[in-house]
Coordinates of C-alpha atoms in Angstrom, one line a residue:
Chain A
M447 CA 184.4 -116.7 -48.3
K448 CA 185.5 -115.6 -51.9
P449 CA 183.3 -114.4 -54.2
K450 CA 182.2 -116.0 -57.0
K451 CA 183.1 -114.6 -60.3
I452 CA 180.7 -114.3 -63.7
P453 CA 182.9 -116.6 -65.8
N454 CA 182.3 -114.4 -69.6
I455 CA 182.0 -110.9 -67.5
S456 CA 184.5 -108.3 -67.1
V457 CA 185.5 -104.9 -66.4
D458 CA 188.4 -103.0 -67.9
C459 CA 189.9 -100.0 -66.7
V460 CA 191.9 -97.3 -68.9
V461 CA 193.5 -95.2 -66.2
F462 CA 194.8 -91.8 -67.6
G463 CA 197.4 -90.0 -65.7
F464 CA 199.1 -86.7 -66.9
D465 CA 202.9 -86.1 -66.7
T466 CA 203.4 -82.3 -66.6
T467 CA 207.2 -82.7 -66.9
T468 CA 207.1 -84.6 -70.0
K469 CA 203.4 -83.0 -71.1
S470 CA 202.3 -86.5 -71.7
L471 CA 199.1 -88.3 -71.1
N472 CA 200.0 -91.4 -69.9
V473 CA 197.9 -95.1 -69.5
L474 CA 198.6 -97.2 -66.5
L475 CA 199.2 -100.9 -68.0
I476 CA 200.4 -103.7 -66.0
N477 CA 202.6 -106.9 -67.4
R478 CA 200.8 -109.9 -68.4
Y479 CA 203.9 -112.6 -68.0
L480 CA 203.7 -116.2 -68.4
E481 CA 206.4 -119.0 -68.5
S482 CA 206.2 -122.8 -70.3
K483 CA 206.4 -125.0 -67.3
D484 CA 208.5 -127.4 -68.9
S485 CA 211.1 -125.3 -70.8
N486 CA 211.2 -121.9 -69.3
D487 CA 210.6 -120.5 -72.7
I488 CA 208.6 -117.1 -72.5
L489 CA 205.1 -117.8 -73.4
V490 CA 203.6 -114.3 -73.0
D491 CA 205.2 -111.1 -72.2
D492 CA 203.3 -107.9 -72.9
Y493 CA 201.1 -105.4 -71.2
V494 CA 197.3 -105.2 -70.9
L495 CA 194.8 -103.1 -69.0
T496 CA 194.1 -103.4 -65.3
G497 CA 190.6 -105.5 -65.3
Y498 CA 189.3 -108.8 -63.6
H499 CA 186.1 -110.3 -63.8
V500 CA 182.7 -108.9 -62.3
Y501 CA 181.8 -110.8 -59.2
E502 CA 178.3 -112.2 -58.8
D503 CA 177.2 -109.8 -56.3
E504 CA 178.5 -106.3 -57.2
T505 CA 177.5 -103.8 -59.8
L506 CA 179.4 -102.9 -62.7
D507 CA 180.6 -99.5 -61.5
E508 CA 181.5 -101.6 -58.1
S509 CA 183.5 -104.0 -60.1
A510 CA 185.4 -101.1 -61.9
S511 CA 186.1 -99.5 -58.5
R512 CA 187.5 -102.5 -57.2
V513 CA 189.9 -103.5 -59.6
L514 CA 191.4 -99.6 -59.4
K515 CA 191.6 -100.1 -55.8
E516 CA 193.0 -103.5 -56.1
F517 CA 195.8 -102.2 -58.8
T518 CA 196.8 -98.7 -57.2
G519 CA 195.1 -98.4 -53.6
L520 CA 192.9 -95.8 -54.7
T521 CA 189.5 -95.0 -54.2
N522 CA 187.0 -91.9 -55.1
Q523 CA 188.1 -91.2 -58.3
Y524 CA 186.9 -90.1 -61.5
K525 CA 185.2 -92.7 -63.4
K526 CA 182.7 -93.4 -66.5
Q527 CA 181.8 -96.3 -68.2
F528 CA 182.4 -95.6 -71.8
K529 CA 181.7 -98.6 -73.8
A530 CA 181.0 -102.6 -73.7
F531 CA 183.5 -104.9 -75.9
G532 CA 182.4 -108.2 -76.9
N533 CA 183.4 -109.1 -80.5
P534 CA 183.4 -113.3 -80.7
D535 CA 187.1 -113.0 -81.8
R536 CA 188.4 -110.5 -79.2
L537 CA 190.4 -112.7 -77.2
T538 CA 191.6 -115.2 -80.1
N539 CA 195.0 -114.5 -81.1
P540 CA 197.6 -117.1 -80.0
K541 CA 199.0 -115.6 -76.9
D542 CA 195.6 -114.8 -75.8
L543 CA 194.5 -118.4 -75.5
V544 CA 197.5 -119.4 -74.0
W545 CA 196.7 -117.2 -71.8
I546 CA 193.1 -117.7 -71.0
K547 CA 193.9 -121.3 -70.6
S548 CA 196.0 -120.5 -68.0
E549 CA 193.4 -118.1 -66.2
A550 CA 190.5 -120.2 -67.0
F551 CA 188.2 -118.1 -68.3
N552 CA 186.0 -117.8 -71.0
S553 CA 187.0 -116.8 -74.7
R554 CA 183.8 -115.3 -74.9
T555 CA 184.2 -112.7 -72.6
I556 CA 182.5 -109.1 -72.8
T557 CA 184.1 -106.6 -70.9
I558 CA 182.4 -103.4 -69.7
A559 CA 185.3 -100.7 -70.1
Y560 CA 185.5 -97.6 -68.1
Y561 CA 188.5 -95.0 -67.8
F562 CA 189.7 -93.4 -64.7
L563 CA 191.2 -89.7 -64.4
I564 CA 194.1 -89.9 -61.7
N565 CA 196.3 -87.5 -60.3
T566 CA 199.9 -89.3 -60.8
E567 CA 201.2 -88.0 -57.6
D568 CA 198.8 -89.7 -55.7
I569 CA 199.9 -93.3 -56.7
D570 CA 203.3 -94.8 -55.8
L571 CA 204.1 -97.7 -58.4
E572 CA 207.4 -98.3 -56.6
N573 CA 207.2 -102.2 -55.4
N574 CA 203.7 -103.1 -56.7
T575 CA 203.2 -106.6 -57.2
H576 CA 201.3 -106.2 -60.6
Y577 CA 204.5 -104.3 -62.5
A578 CA 202.2 -101.6 -63.3
K579 CA 203.8 -98.8 -65.4
W580 CA 202.7 -95.6 -66.7
F581 CA 203.0 -95.6 -70.6
P582 CA 202.8 -92.6 -72.7
L583 CA 199.6 -92.9 -75.0
K584 CA 202.0 -92.1 -78.0
Q585 CA 204.2 -95.0 -76.9
L586 CA 202.4 -97.9 -75.9
P587 CA 204.5 -101.2 -75.5
E588 CA 203.1 -104.5 -77.3
I589 CA 199.5 -104.7 -75.4
G590 CA 197.1 -108.1 -75.5
F591 CA 193.7 -108.9 -76.0
D592 CA 191.7 -105.9 -77.8
H593 CA 193.1 -103.4 -75.1
K594 CA 194.9 -101.4 -77.6
E595 CA 191.5 -100.7 -79.3
I596 CA 189.7 -100.0 -76.0
I597 CA 192.4 -97.5 -75.2
K598 CA 191.8 -95.6 -78.6
E599 CA 188.0 -95.6 -77.6
A600 CA 188.7 -94.3 -74.4
H601 CA 190.7 -91.4 -75.5
E602 CA 188.0 -90.8 -78.2
D603 CA 185.8 -90.5 -75.6
L604 CA 188.0 -88.4 -73.0
K605 CA 188.4 -86.1 -76.0
V606 CA 185.0 -85.1 -76.4
K607 CA 183.8 -85.1 -72.5
C608 CA 186.7 -82.8 -71.8
L609 CA 185.6 -80.0 -73.8
S610 CA 182.0 -80.2 -72.0
E611 CA 182.8 -80.8 -68.2
P612 CA 185.9 -79.2 -66.5
I613 CA 187.1 -83.2 -65.9
V614 CA 190.7 -82.3 -66.7
F615 CA 191.7 -80.7 -63.2
E616 CA 191.3 -84.6 -62.3
L617 CA 194.5 -85.2 -64.0
L618 CA 196.4 -82.8 -62.4
P619 CA 197.8 -81.8 -58.9
D620 CA 196.0 -79.6 -56.7
K621 CA 198.1 -76.8 -57.6
F622 CA 199.3 -76.0 -61.5
T623 CA 199.7 -73.2 -63.5
I624 CA 197.9 -72.2 -66.4
N625 CA 200.7 -73.7 -68.5
D626 CA 200.0 -77.0 -67.3
V627 CA 196.2 -76.8 -68.2
Q628 CA 197.4 -75.8 -71.6
D629 CA 199.8 -78.7 -72.0
L630 CA 197.0 -81.1 -70.5
Y631 CA 194.2 -79.9 -72.9
E632 CA 197.2 -79.9 -76.2
S633 CA 197.9 -83.6 -75.2
I634 CA 194.8 -84.8 -74.7
L635 CA 193.2 -83.0 -77.9
E636 CA 196.3 -83.6 -79.6
I637 CA 196.1 -80.1 -81.1
K638 CA 198.0 -76.8 -80.5
I639 CA 195.9 -74.4 -78.9
D640 CA 196.4 -70.8 -78.9
N641 CA 198.4 -69.6 -76.0
R642 CA 197.2 -65.7 -75.3
N643 CA 193.3 -66.8 -76.1
F644 CA 193.7 -69.6 -73.9
R645 CA 195.0 -68.2 -70.9
R646 CA 192.8 -65.2 -70.9
K647 CA 189.8 -67.5 -71.5
L648 CA 190.8 -69.6 -68.4
I649 CA 191.9 -67.0 -65.7
N650 CA 188.5 -65.3 -66.5
K651 CA 186.7 -68.2 -65.2
K652 CA 185.4 -68.0 -61.6
Y653 CA 186.4 -71.2 -60.7
I654 CA 190.0 -71.0 -61.6
V655 CA 191.4 -69.5 -58.3
P656 CA 194.5 -67.8 -58.3
L657 CA 196.6 -68.8 -55.2
N658 CA 199.0 -66.5 -52.9
E659 CA 201.9 -68.8 -54.2
K660 CA 204.3 -69.4 -57.1
Q661 CA 205.9 -72.3 -58.5
V662 CA 209.5 -73.5 -56.7
G663 CA 212.2 -74.7 -58.1
V664 CA 212.3 -73.8 -61.6
S665 CA 215.1 -72.3 -63.7
K666 CA 212.7 -69.7 -65.2
K667 CA 210.8 -67.1 -64.0
P668 CA 208.4 -69.0 -61.3
A669 CA 204.6 -68.8 -62.5
Q670 CA 201.2 -68.2 -60.7
L671 CA 199.7 -71.1 -59.2
Y672 CA 195.9 -71.7 -59.4
M673 CA 193.7 -74.3 -57.9
F674 CA 190.4 -75.5 -59.5
S675 CA 187.0 -75.0 -57.3
K676 CA 184.6 -77.7 -57.8
D677 CA 182.2 -76.0 -55.4
V678 CA 182.4 -72.7 -57.3
Y679 CA 181.9 -74.4 -60.7
E680 CA 178.7 -76.4 -59.3
K681 CA 177.4 -73.3 -58.2
I682 CA 177.7 -71.2 -61.3
Y683 CA 177.4 -73.7 -64.0
Q684 CA 174.2 -73.5 -66.1
K685 CA 173.9 -76.3 -68.8
N686 CA 174.4 -74.3 -71.6
Y687 CA 172.3 -75.7 -74.4
L688 CA 174.0 -74.6 -77.8
I689 CA 172.5 -75.8 -80.5
S690 CA 176.1 -76.3 -82.6
I691 CA 174.3 -78.6 -85.5
Chain B
M421 CA 170.9 -124.7 -86.9
K422 CA 169.2 -122.4 -84.6
P423 CA 172.4 -120.1 -83.1
K424 CA 173.2 -120.5 -79.5
K425 CA 172.4 -117.8 -77.1
I426 CA 174.3 -116.4 -74.4
P427 CA 172.4 -116.9 -71.4
N428 CA 173.6 -113.9 -69.3
I429 CA 174.1 -111.4 -72.0
S430 CA 171.5 -109.6 -73.9
V431 CA 171.1 -106.2 -75.7
D432 CA 168.1 -104.2 -74.9
C433 CA 167.1 -101.2 -78.1
V434 CA 165.6 -97.8 -77.4
V435 CA 163.9 -97.1 -80.6
F436 CA 163.3 -93.6 -80.6
G437 CA 160.8 -91.7 -83.3
F438 CA 158.9 -88.4 -83.7
D439 CA 155.5 -87.5 -84.4
T440 CA 155.7 -84.4 -85.9
T441 CA 152.0 -83.8 -85.5
T442 CA 151.8 -84.5 -81.7
K443 CA 155.0 -82.9 -81.7
S444 CA 156.1 -85.9 -79.4
L445 CA 159.2 -87.8 -78.9
N446 CA 158.1 -91.3 -78.7
V447 CA 159.8 -94.8 -77.9
L448 CA 158.9 -98.2 -79.5
L449 CA 157.6 -100.6 -76.7
I450 CA 156.6 -104.3 -76.9
N451 CA 154.0 -106.0 -74.9
R452 CA 154.7 -108.4 -72.2
Y453 CA 152.0 -110.4 -71.2
L454 CA 151.8 -114.0 -69.4
E455 CA 148.6 -116.2 -68.2
S456 CA 148.9 -118.5 -65.5
K457 CA 148.7 -122.1 -67.3
D458 CA 146.1 -123.5 -64.3
S459 CA 144.3 -120.4 -63.7
N460 CA 144.1 -118.1 -66.6
D461 CA 145.0 -115.0 -64.4
I462 CA 146.7 -112.9 -66.4
L463 CA 150.7 -112.6 -64.1
V464 CA 152.3 -110.3 -66.5
D465 CA 151.0 -107.6 -68.3
D466 CA 153.3 -104.2 -69.4
Y467 CA 155.6 -103.0 -71.7
V468 CA 159.2 -103.6 -72.1
L469 CA 161.9 -102.9 -74.7
T470 CA 162.8 -104.8 -77.8
G471 CA 165.9 -106.7 -76.9
Y472 CA 167.3 -110.6 -76.8
H473 CA 170.2 -112.3 -75.9
V474 CA 173.5 -112.4 -77.6
Y475 CA 174.1 -115.2 -79.7
E476 CA 177.3 -116.7 -79.5
D477 CA 178.8 -116.2 -83.2
E478 CA 177.6 -112.3 -83.3
T479 CA 179.4 -108.9 -82.3
L480 CA 177.1 -106.7 -79.9
D481 CA 176.2 -104.4 -82.9
E482 CA 175.2 -107.2 -84.8
S483 CA 172.8 -108.4 -82.1
A484 CA 171.3 -105.1 -81.6
S485 CA 170.8 -105.0 -85.2
R486 CA 168.9 -108.2 -85.3
V487 CA 166.8 -107.0 -82.9
L488 CA 166.2 -104.0 -84.5
K489 CA 165.1 -106.1 -87.7
E490 CA 162.9 -108.7 -85.9
F491 CA 160.8 -106.4 -84.2
T492 CA 160.7 -103.5 -87.1
G493 CA 161.8 -105.0 -90.4
L494 CA 164.7 -101.9 -90.4
T495 CA 168.1 -102.5 -91.3
N496 CA 170.8 -99.4 -91.5
Q497 CA 169.2 -97.4 -89.2
Y498 CA 171.5 -94.7 -87.0
K499 CA 172.3 -96.9 -83.7
K500 CA 174.6 -96.1 -80.5
Q501 CA 175.8 -98.1 -77.9
F502 CA 175.6 -95.9 -75.0
K503 CA 175.5 -98.2 -71.7
A504 CA 175.8 -101.5 -70.1
F505 CA 173.2 -102.2 -67.3
G506 CA 174.3 -105.2 -65.1
N507 CA 173.2 -104.3 -61.2
P508 CA 172.8 -107.7 -59.3
D509 CA 169.2 -106.6 -58.6
R510 CA 168.0 -105.2 -62.1
L511 CA 165.7 -108.3 -63.1
T512 CA 164.4 -109.2 -59.5
N513 CA 161.5 -107.4 -59.0
P514 CA 158.2 -110.4 -58.7
K515 CA 156.7 -109.9 -62.3
D516 CA 160.2 -109.9 -63.7
L517 CA 161.3 -113.6 -61.7
V518 CA 157.6 -115.3 -63.0
W519 CA 158.7 -114.0 -66.6
I520 CA 162.3 -114.8 -66.4
K521 CA 161.2 -118.5 -65.3
S522 CA 158.9 -118.9 -68.2
E523 CA 161.6 -117.6 -70.5
A524 CA 164.3 -119.5 -69.0
F525 CA 167.2 -116.9 -68.7
N526 CA 169.9 -116.0 -65.9
S527 CA 168.6 -113.5 -63.5
R528 CA 172.0 -111.9 -63.3
T529 CA 171.7 -110.8 -66.7
I530 CA 173.7 -107.7 -68.0
T531 CA 172.6 -105.8 -70.8
I532 CA 174.3 -103.9 -73.4
A533 CA 171.8 -100.8 -74.4
Y534 CA 171.4 -99.3 -77.9
Y535 CA 169.5 -96.6 -78.8
F536 CA 168.0 -96.3 -82.6
L537 CA 166.7 -92.8 -84.4
I538 CA 164.1 -94.3 -86.5
N539 CA 161.7 -92.0 -89.5
T540 CA 158.5 -93.3 -87.8
E541 CA 157.2 -93.3 -91.4
D542 CA 159.4 -96.0 -92.5
I543 CA 157.3 -98.4 -89.5
D544 CA 154.0 -100.4 -90.3
L545 CA 153.0 -101.7 -86.9
E546 CA 149.5 -102.7 -88.3
N547 CA 149.4 -106.6 -87.3
N548 CA 152.7 -106.8 -86.3
T549 CA 153.1 -110.2 -83.8
H550 CA 155.2 -108.2 -81.2
Y551 CA 151.9 -106.0 -80.1
A552 CA 154.8 -103.2 -80.6
K553 CA 153.5 -99.3 -80.1
W554 CA 154.8 -96.1 -79.8
F555 CA 154.7 -94.3 -76.6
P556 CA 155.5 -91.1 -75.9
L557 CA 158.3 -90.6 -73.5
K558 CA 156.2 -88.4 -71.3
Q559 CA 153.5 -90.9 -71.0
L560 CA 155.2 -94.3 -70.5
P561 CA 153.3 -97.1 -69.5
E562 CA 153.9 -99.7 -66.5
I563 CA 157.2 -100.8 -67.7
G564 CA 159.3 -104.3 -66.7
F565 CA 162.6 -105.2 -65.7
D566 CA 164.9 -102.1 -65.2
H567 CA 164.1 -100.5 -68.9
K568 CA 162.5 -97.0 -67.5
E569 CA 166.0 -96.4 -66.2
I570 CA 167.5 -97.2 -69.5
I571 CA 165.1 -95.2 -71.5
K572 CA 165.6 -92.2 -69.4
E573 CA 170.0 -92.7 -69.7
A574 CA 169.0 -93.5 -73.5
H575 CA 167.3 -89.7 -73.6
E576 CA 169.9 -88.4 -71.3
D577 CA 172.7 -89.8 -73.9
L578 CA 170.4 -88.3 -77.3
K579 CA 170.5 -84.5 -75.7
V580 CA 174.0 -84.4 -75.6
K581 CA 174.7 -86.1 -78.8
C582 CA 171.9 -84.1 -80.7
L583 CA 173.8 -80.7 -79.7
S584 CA 177.2 -82.1 -81.3
E585 CA 176.0 -84.0 -84.3
P586 CA 173.2 -83.1 -86.9
I587 CA 171.4 -87.1 -86.0
V588 CA 167.9 -85.5 -85.4
F589 CA 167.3 -85.7 -89.3
E590 CA 167.1 -89.3 -88.7
L591 CA 164.1 -88.7 -86.8
L592 CA 162.4 -86.6 -89.8
P593 CA 161.1 -87.6 -92.8
D594 CA 163.1 -86.5 -96.0
K595 CA 161.3 -83.1 -96.7
F596 CA 160.7 -81.3 -93.2
T597 CA 160.0 -77.3 -92.3
I598 CA 161.9 -75.4 -90.1
N599 CA 159.4 -75.5 -87.4
D600 CA 159.4 -79.6 -87.6
V601 CA 163.5 -79.4 -86.7
Q602 CA 162.5 -76.7 -83.6
D603 CA 160.0 -78.8 -82.5
L604 CA 161.8 -81.9 -82.6
Y605 CA 164.5 -80.3 -80.6
E606 CA 162.1 -78.7 -78.0
S607 CA 161.0 -82.5 -77.3
I608 CA 164.4 -84.2 -77.0
L609 CA 165.8 -81.0 -75.1
E610 CA 162.7 -80.6 -73.3
I611 CA 163.3 -76.5 -73.4
K612 CA 161.7 -73.8 -75.5
I613 CA 164.0 -72.3 -78.2
D614 CA 163.8 -68.7 -79.1
N615 CA 161.9 -69.0 -83.0
R616 CA 163.6 -66.5 -85.0
N617 CA 167.2 -67.0 -83.6
F618 CA 166.9 -70.6 -84.6
R619 CA 165.4 -70.2 -87.9
R620 CA 167.7 -68.0 -89.0
K621 CA 170.6 -70.3 -87.7
L622 CA 169.4 -73.4 -89.5
I623 CA 168.5 -71.5 -92.8
N624 CA 172.2 -70.4 -92.8
K625 CA 173.4 -74.0 -92.8
K626 CA 174.6 -75.4 -96.0
Y627 CA 173.4 -78.5 -95.7
I628 CA 170.0 -77.7 -94.8
V629 CA 168.7 -77.4 -98.6
P630 CA 165.3 -75.8 -99.5
L631 CA 163.6 -77.6 -102.0
N632 CA 161.5 -76.4 -104.6
E633 CA 158.4 -78.0 -102.6
K634 CA 155.8 -76.4 -100.0
Q635 CA 153.6 -78.6 -97.8
V636 CA 150.2 -79.8 -98.7
G637 CA 147.2 -80.3 -97.2
V638 CA 147.6 -77.9 -94.1
S639 CA 144.6 -75.5 -93.1
K640 CA 147.2 -72.4 -92.5
K641 CA 149.6 -71.1 -94.9
P642 CA 152.0 -73.8 -96.4
A643 CA 155.7 -73.7 -95.3
Q644 CA 158.6 -74.2 -97.4
L645 CA 159.9 -77.7 -97.4
Y646 CA 163.7 -78.5 -96.9
M647 CA 166.1 -81.5 -96.9
F648 CA 169.1 -82.6 -94.9
S649 CA 172.0 -83.1 -96.9
K650 CA 175.0 -85.8 -95.2
D651 CA 177.1 -85.1 -97.9
V652 CA 177.4 -81.3 -97.7
Y653 CA 177.7 -81.8 -94.2
E654 CA 180.2 -84.1 -94.3
K655 CA 182.4 -82.3 -96.7
I656 CA 182.2 -78.9 -95.0
Y657 CA 182.3 -80.4 -91.6
Q658 CA 185.1 -79.2 -89.4
K659 CA 185.3 -80.6 -85.8
N660 CA 185.2 -77.6 -83.9
Y661 CA 187.2 -77.9 -80.6
L662 CA 185.4 -75.4 -78.4
I663 CA 186.8 -75.2 -75.3
S664 CA 183.8 -74.7 -73.1
I665 CA 185.0 -75.9 -69.8

């Protein structure tokens, strides 16, 4: 039996990925497409976040994980609930209203927003049935509902969070160079970081472990590869209360 | 005309206050009381957060501010939406079910939780019709619904937030001593802070402005009074990206 949807409560997932080649922080979006039944005119053709109604028997966290799994096949990824969006007018622009009618959901829907951090190598988007695609955060396409605002707020939350916990490694392949980490921080924080300081600080962290391997298939001098050890991090980590008011 | 409630969406407000005398971080709770119509037996007599349904025409933020105003008379207080709570079983213990029946609301209600930071001197709880009372966070009474968990998570969020922004001054009177600030940080963070270091660091902040006044009516040597200048803070504040992974 199909689970029953709660008609006015949904989850939306901002799925972040990092492209180490283009050094771009990306968001996974799905195509929202609707043709008129009479004329074949295109009524809606834009992009939205992965999301769906909450089912009656699941928690909000379970709902978000289910949505991620349905759209990407992935489970057990880093996720964070960061905000609920519920303005009365959040789904009331003309295209949204056409879409809502076709999907039979409540125009006063409150959505609980999550973000996920994904290693893009783990996803295969070829032949996916949802027309899901990565877009650079800096070059987003036309976006439906209030999802542009949701993406913006997810990014703001990620900026703060990535400075207090080593969550950026969720976005990298298992083996990475120090430059990859720097590129990633720079793309999240939208700043330039001093190269030498950063390298020295990072290499000194016990949980950044050098491997007996170097990059392969690069045109310049191959760089040393590292891994992030969550075990080491959790063992040595002591919450550092820096009164920084 | 009375605004229409959304039956399955509410806001709950964790209202924090600080008692400078007892050095206690407090939470404002209201009495939930219900007698049986037939026997006068007490069916429910415990405490819950201030909260209510969201109305159809208001934003979530507006809803939280309305609830605060109804219960305390206060407007324009520091508020933060920190999490949505929506487990299917969050309102299903026996007392909650009795209460829900009497109030006619949906047992699968999702609540958007906010916390507010209040200067306790601004509230007069004498003769309030909701039997609202301050309770020390460390000595909470019997609490209904899942509100104990909501309070716990609000406290966790406040711990992190108070280290990156000077929000603690929202909890203090306009004129305070350095000791008051230290007591407050200690009660929020549940740690002991080194006295001399803290004093020196705090006095050096340009936005902690000494007044030409000392404490009055204290038995020990009266201490210097200070104020927090939001204007100065906002002028000199530069987002300090400390990579502290």
